[in-house]
CSV table of C-alpha atoms in Angstrom, one decimal:
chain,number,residue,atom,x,y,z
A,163,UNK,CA,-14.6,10.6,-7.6
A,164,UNK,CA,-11.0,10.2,-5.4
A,165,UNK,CA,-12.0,9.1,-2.3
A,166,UNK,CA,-8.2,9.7,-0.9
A,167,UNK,CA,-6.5,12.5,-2.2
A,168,UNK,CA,-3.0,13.9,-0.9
A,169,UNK,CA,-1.7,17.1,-1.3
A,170,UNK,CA,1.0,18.4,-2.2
A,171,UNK,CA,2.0,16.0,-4.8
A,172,UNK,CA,5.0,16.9,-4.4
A,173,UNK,CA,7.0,18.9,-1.6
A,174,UNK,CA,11.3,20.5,-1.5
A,175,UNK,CA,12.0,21.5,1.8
A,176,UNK,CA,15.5,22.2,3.1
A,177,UNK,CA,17.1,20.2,6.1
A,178,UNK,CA,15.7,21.5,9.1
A,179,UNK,CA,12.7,22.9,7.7
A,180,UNK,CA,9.3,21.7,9.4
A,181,UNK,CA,5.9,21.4,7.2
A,182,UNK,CA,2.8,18.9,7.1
A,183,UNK,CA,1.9,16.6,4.5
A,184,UNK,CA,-2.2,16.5,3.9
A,185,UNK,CA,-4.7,13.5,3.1
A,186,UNK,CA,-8.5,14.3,3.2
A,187,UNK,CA,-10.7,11.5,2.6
A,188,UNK,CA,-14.7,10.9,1.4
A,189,UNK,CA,-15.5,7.6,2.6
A,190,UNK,CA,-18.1,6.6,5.1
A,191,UNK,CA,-17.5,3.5,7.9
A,192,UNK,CA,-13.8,4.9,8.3
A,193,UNK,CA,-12.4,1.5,9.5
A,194,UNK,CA,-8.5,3.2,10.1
A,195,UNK,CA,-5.8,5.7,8.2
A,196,UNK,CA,-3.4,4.6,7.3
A,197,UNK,CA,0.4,5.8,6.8
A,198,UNK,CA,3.1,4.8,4.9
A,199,UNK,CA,6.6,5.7,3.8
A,200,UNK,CA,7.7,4.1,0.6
A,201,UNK,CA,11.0,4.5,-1.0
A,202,UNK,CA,12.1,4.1,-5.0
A,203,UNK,CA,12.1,0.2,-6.1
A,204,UNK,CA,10.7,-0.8,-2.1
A,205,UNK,CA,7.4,-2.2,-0.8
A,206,UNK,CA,5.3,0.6,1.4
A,207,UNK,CA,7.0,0.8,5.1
A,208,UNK,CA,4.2,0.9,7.9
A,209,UNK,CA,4.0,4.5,10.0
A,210,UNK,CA,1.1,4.4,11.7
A,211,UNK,CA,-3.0,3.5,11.8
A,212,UNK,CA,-5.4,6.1,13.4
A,213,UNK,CA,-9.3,5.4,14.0
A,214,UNK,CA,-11.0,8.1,15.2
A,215,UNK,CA,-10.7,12.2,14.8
A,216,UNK,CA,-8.4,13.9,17.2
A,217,UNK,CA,-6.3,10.8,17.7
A,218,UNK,CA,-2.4,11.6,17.4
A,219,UNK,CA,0.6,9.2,17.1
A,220,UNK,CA,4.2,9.7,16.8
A,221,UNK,CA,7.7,8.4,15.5
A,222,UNK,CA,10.9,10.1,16.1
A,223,UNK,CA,10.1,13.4,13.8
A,224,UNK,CA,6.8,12.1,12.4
A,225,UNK,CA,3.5,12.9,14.2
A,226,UNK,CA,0.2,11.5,12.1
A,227,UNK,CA,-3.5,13.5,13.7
A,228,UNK,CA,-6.9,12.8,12.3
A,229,UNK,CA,-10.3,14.8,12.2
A,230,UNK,CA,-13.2,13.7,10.8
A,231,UNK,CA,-12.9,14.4,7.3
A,232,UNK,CA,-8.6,14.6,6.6
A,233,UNK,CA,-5.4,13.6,8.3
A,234,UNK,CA,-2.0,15.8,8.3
A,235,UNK,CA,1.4,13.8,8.6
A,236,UNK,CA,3.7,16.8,10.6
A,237,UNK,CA,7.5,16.5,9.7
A,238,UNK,CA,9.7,18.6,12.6
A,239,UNK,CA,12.8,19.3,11.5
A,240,UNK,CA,13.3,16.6,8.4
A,241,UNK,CA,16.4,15.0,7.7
A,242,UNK,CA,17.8,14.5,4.4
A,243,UNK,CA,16.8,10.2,4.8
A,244,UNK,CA,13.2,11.6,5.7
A,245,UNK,CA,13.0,12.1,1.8
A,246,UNK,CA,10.6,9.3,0.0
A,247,UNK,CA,7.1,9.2,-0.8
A,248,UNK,CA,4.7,9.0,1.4
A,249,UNK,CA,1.4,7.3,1.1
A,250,UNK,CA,-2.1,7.7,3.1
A,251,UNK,CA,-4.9,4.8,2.7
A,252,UNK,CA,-8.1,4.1,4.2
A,253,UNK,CA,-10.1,1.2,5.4
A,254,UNK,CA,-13.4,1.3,5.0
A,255,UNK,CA,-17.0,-0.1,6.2
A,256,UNK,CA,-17.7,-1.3,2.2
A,257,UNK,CA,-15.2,-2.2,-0.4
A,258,UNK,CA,-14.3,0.2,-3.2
A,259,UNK,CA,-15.7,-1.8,-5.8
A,260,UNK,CA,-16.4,-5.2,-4.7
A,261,UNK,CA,-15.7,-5.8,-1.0
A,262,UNK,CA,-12.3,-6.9,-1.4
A,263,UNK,CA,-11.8,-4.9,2.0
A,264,UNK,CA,-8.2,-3.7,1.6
A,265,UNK,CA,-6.8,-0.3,1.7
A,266,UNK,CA,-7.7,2.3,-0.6
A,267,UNK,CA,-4.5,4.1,-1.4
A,268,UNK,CA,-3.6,8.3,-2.7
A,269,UNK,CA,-1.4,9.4,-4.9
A,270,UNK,CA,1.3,10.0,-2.2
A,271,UNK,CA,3.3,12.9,-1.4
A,272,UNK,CA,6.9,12.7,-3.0
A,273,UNK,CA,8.9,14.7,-0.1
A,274,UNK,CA,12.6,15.7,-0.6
A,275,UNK,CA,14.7,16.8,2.2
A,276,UNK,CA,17.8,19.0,0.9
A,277,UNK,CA,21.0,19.4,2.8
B,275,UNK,CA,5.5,-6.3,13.4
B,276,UNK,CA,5.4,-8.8,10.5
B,277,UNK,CA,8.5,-9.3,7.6
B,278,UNK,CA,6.7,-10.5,4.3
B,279,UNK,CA,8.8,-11.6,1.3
B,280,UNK,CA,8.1,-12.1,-2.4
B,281,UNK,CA,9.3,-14.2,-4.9
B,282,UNK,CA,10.6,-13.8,-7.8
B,283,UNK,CA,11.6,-10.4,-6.9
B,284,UNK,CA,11.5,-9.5,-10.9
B,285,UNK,CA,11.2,-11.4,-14.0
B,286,UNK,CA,10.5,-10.5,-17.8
B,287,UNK,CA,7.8,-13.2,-19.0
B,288,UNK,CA,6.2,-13.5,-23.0
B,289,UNK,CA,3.0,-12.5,-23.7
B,290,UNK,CA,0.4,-15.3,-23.8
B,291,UNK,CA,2.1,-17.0,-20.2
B,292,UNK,CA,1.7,-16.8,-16.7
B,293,UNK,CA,3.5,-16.1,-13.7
B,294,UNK,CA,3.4,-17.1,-9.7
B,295,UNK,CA,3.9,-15.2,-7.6
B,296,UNK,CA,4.9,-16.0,-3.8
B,297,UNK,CA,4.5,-14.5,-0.8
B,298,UNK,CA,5.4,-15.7,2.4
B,299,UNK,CA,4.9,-14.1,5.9
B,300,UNK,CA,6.8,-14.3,8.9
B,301,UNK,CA,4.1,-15.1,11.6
B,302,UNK,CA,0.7,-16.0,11.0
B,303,UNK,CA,-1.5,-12.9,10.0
B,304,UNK,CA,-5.6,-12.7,10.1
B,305,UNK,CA,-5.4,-10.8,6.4
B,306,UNK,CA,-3.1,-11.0,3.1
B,307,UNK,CA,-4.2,-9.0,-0.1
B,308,UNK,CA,-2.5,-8.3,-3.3
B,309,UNK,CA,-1.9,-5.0,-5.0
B,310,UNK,CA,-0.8,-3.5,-8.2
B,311,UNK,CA,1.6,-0.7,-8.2
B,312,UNK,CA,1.8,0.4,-11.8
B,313,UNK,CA,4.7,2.7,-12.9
B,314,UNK,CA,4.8,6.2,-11.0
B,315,UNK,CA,1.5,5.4,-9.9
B,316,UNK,CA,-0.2,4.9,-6.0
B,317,UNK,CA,-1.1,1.4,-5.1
B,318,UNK,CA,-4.6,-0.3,-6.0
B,319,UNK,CA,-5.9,-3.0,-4.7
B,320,UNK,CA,-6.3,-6.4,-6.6
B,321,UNK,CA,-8.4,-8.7,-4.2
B,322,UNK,CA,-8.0,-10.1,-0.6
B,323,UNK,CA,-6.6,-14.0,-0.1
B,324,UNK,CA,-9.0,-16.1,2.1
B,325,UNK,CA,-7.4,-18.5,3.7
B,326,UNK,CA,-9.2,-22.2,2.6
B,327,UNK,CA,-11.6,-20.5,0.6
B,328,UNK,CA,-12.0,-18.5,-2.7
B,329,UNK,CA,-10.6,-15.2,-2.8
B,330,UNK,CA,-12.5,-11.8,-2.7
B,331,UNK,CA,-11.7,-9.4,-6.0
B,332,UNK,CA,-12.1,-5.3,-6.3
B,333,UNK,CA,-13.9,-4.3,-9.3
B,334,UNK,CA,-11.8,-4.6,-12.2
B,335,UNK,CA,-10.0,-7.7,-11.3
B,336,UNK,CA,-10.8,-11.3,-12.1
B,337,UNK,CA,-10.7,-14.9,-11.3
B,338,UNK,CA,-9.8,-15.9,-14.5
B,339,UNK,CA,-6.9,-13.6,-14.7
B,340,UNK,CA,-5.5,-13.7,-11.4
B,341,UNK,CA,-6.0,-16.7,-9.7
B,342,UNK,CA,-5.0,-16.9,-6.1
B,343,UNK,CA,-4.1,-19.5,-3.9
B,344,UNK,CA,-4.3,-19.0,0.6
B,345,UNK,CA,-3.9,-22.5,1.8
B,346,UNK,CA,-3.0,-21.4,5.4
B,347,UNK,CA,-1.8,-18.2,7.2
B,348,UNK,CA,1.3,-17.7,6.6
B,349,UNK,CA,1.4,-18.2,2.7
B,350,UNK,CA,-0.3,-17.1,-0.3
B,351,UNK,CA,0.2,-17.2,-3.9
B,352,UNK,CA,-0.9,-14.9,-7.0
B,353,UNK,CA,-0.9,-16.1,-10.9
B,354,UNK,CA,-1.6,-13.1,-13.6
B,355,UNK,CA,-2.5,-15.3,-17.0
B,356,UNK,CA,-2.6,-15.0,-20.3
B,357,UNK,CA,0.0,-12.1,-20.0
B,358,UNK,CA,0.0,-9.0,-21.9
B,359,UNK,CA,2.6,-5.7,-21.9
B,360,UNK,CA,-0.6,-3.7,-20.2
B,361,UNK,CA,0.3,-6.5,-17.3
B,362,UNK,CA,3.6,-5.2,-16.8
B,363,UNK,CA,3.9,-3.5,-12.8
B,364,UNK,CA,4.8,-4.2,-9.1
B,365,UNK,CA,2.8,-6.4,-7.5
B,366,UNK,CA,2.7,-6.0,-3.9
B,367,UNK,CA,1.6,-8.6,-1.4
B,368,UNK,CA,0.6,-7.4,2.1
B,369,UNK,CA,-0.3,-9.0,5.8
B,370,UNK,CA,-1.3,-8.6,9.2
B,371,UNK,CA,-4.4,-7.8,11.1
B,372,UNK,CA,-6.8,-4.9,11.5
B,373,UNK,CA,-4.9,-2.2,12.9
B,374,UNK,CA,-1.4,-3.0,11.3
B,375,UNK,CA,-0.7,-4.1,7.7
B,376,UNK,CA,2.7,-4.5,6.1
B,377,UNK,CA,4.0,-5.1,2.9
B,378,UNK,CA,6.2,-7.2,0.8
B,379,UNK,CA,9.6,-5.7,-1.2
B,380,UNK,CA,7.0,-6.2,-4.7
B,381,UNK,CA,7.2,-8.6,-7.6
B,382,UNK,CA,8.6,-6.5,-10.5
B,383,UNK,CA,6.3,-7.9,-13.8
B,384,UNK,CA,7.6,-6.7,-17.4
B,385,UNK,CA,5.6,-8.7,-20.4
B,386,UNK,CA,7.1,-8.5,-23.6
C-alpha cells in the first residue's frame, strides 16, 4: 500500500496559468511534509517542511498547505523555469520498513510550464 | 541552509566490485541518510548514517551490501559491493536536522 501518493503524475500548463499540485498521505505519527523541487540529472532542492494541518508556507509563487490527511503545493502564475518535478515525502513516528527514519518519498509531479 | 557534495559524481564500475561513495557536508548536521534514485523512479530510502556507531537500514537493504561509514558530522561514506547491472542508479546522500533536510547533486552508478 503507497503511503505517499501525488497526483497528477504529470501536469502542462501554459505560462501564466495557476493550478495545485496534490500529495495525500496514510501514515500515522506525521513527523513533517516535506517539499521538493528536483530537476533532470540534479539532487532534490528543499521547498519547504509543514507539521501540522492548516499550516501554510510560501516562496515567491509557491505556497505548500496541509490538512490532516494531504498536502497541495499551489503554483500562481508559473514561469517557464517553474517546470521540474516535484517531490512530496513524509517523516514519520515509525520507519517504513525498519526504522531507518528518513523520508518516505512519492512519485513526484513532473510539471511543465509552456511559453 | 546546508550545501552537501558527492563524489565521484558518476562512474561505470564491473560487476563483482565495489564502489565508495563520499559525501561531505558543509556544516555539521544532526542526520545524514542515503537514498537510491533508480531511473525515472521517486527516491527510496537506503538507511540512516549514525555518527560513531553502526548504521540503521530500511527493509530491503543490507550491511553486507552497503556498508556505511559516519565517523563525525560533517562526513559520511557509502560502499555498494559485490556489484551487479540491477545496482546501477543515483545514489543520493542527504543532511540536516529535523525540520530541514537537503540533498547532495547524486552519485550516478552504471555496473556493467
Amino acid at each position: 500500500e503507497d503511503q505517499v501518493t501525488q497526483s497528477p503524475e504529470a501536469l502542462r500548463l501554459q505560462e501564466g496559468e495557476s493550478s495545485s499540485l496534490n500529495c495525500s498521505y496514510t501514515v500515522s505519527g506525521l513527523r513533517g511534509l516535506f517539499w521538493y523541487r528536483q530537476d533532470p540529472g540534479k539532487g532534490p532542492e528543499f521547498l519547504f517542511t509543514l507539521y501540522s494541518a492548516g499550516e501554510e508556507k510560501e516562496k515567491e509563487r509557491l505556497k505548500a498547505t496541509l490538512t490532516k490527511k494531504e498536502s497541495f503545493l499551489h503554483i500562481t502564475a508559473p514561469k517557464p523555469e517553474d517546470s521540474a518535478t516535484y517531490l512530496c515525502a513524509v517523516h514519520h513516528r515509525f520507519g517504513l520498513g525498519g526504522g531507518a527514519d528518513g523520508l518516505t518519498f512519492g512519485k513526484g509531479t513532473h510539471l511543465i510550464i509552456q511559453p | 541552509s546546508a550545501v552537501i557534495s558527492q563524489k565521484p559524481s558518476r562512474d561505470i564500475c564491473q560487476r563483482g566490485t565495489s564502489l565508495t561513495i563520499q559525501c561531505q557536508v558543509d556544516s555539521q548536521v544532526t542526520m545524514m541518510f542515503w537514498y537510491r534514485q533508480q531511473p525515472g523512479q521517486s527516491l527510496t530510502l537506503i538507511a540512516t548514517a549514525n555518527q560513531g556507531s553502526e548504521a540503521t537500514y530500511e527493509s530491503g537493504f543490507v550491511i553486507d551490501k552497503f556498508p556505511i561509514s559516519r565517523p563525525n558530522l560533517t562526513f559520511s561514506t557509502l560502499t555498494v559491493s559485490n556489484m551487479s547491472p540491477e545496482d546501477s542508479s543515483i545514489y543520493l546522500c542527504s543532511g540536516g536536522g529535523g525540520n530541514e533536510q537537503y540533498f547532495g547533486p547524486g552519485t550516478r552508478l552504471t555496473v556493467t
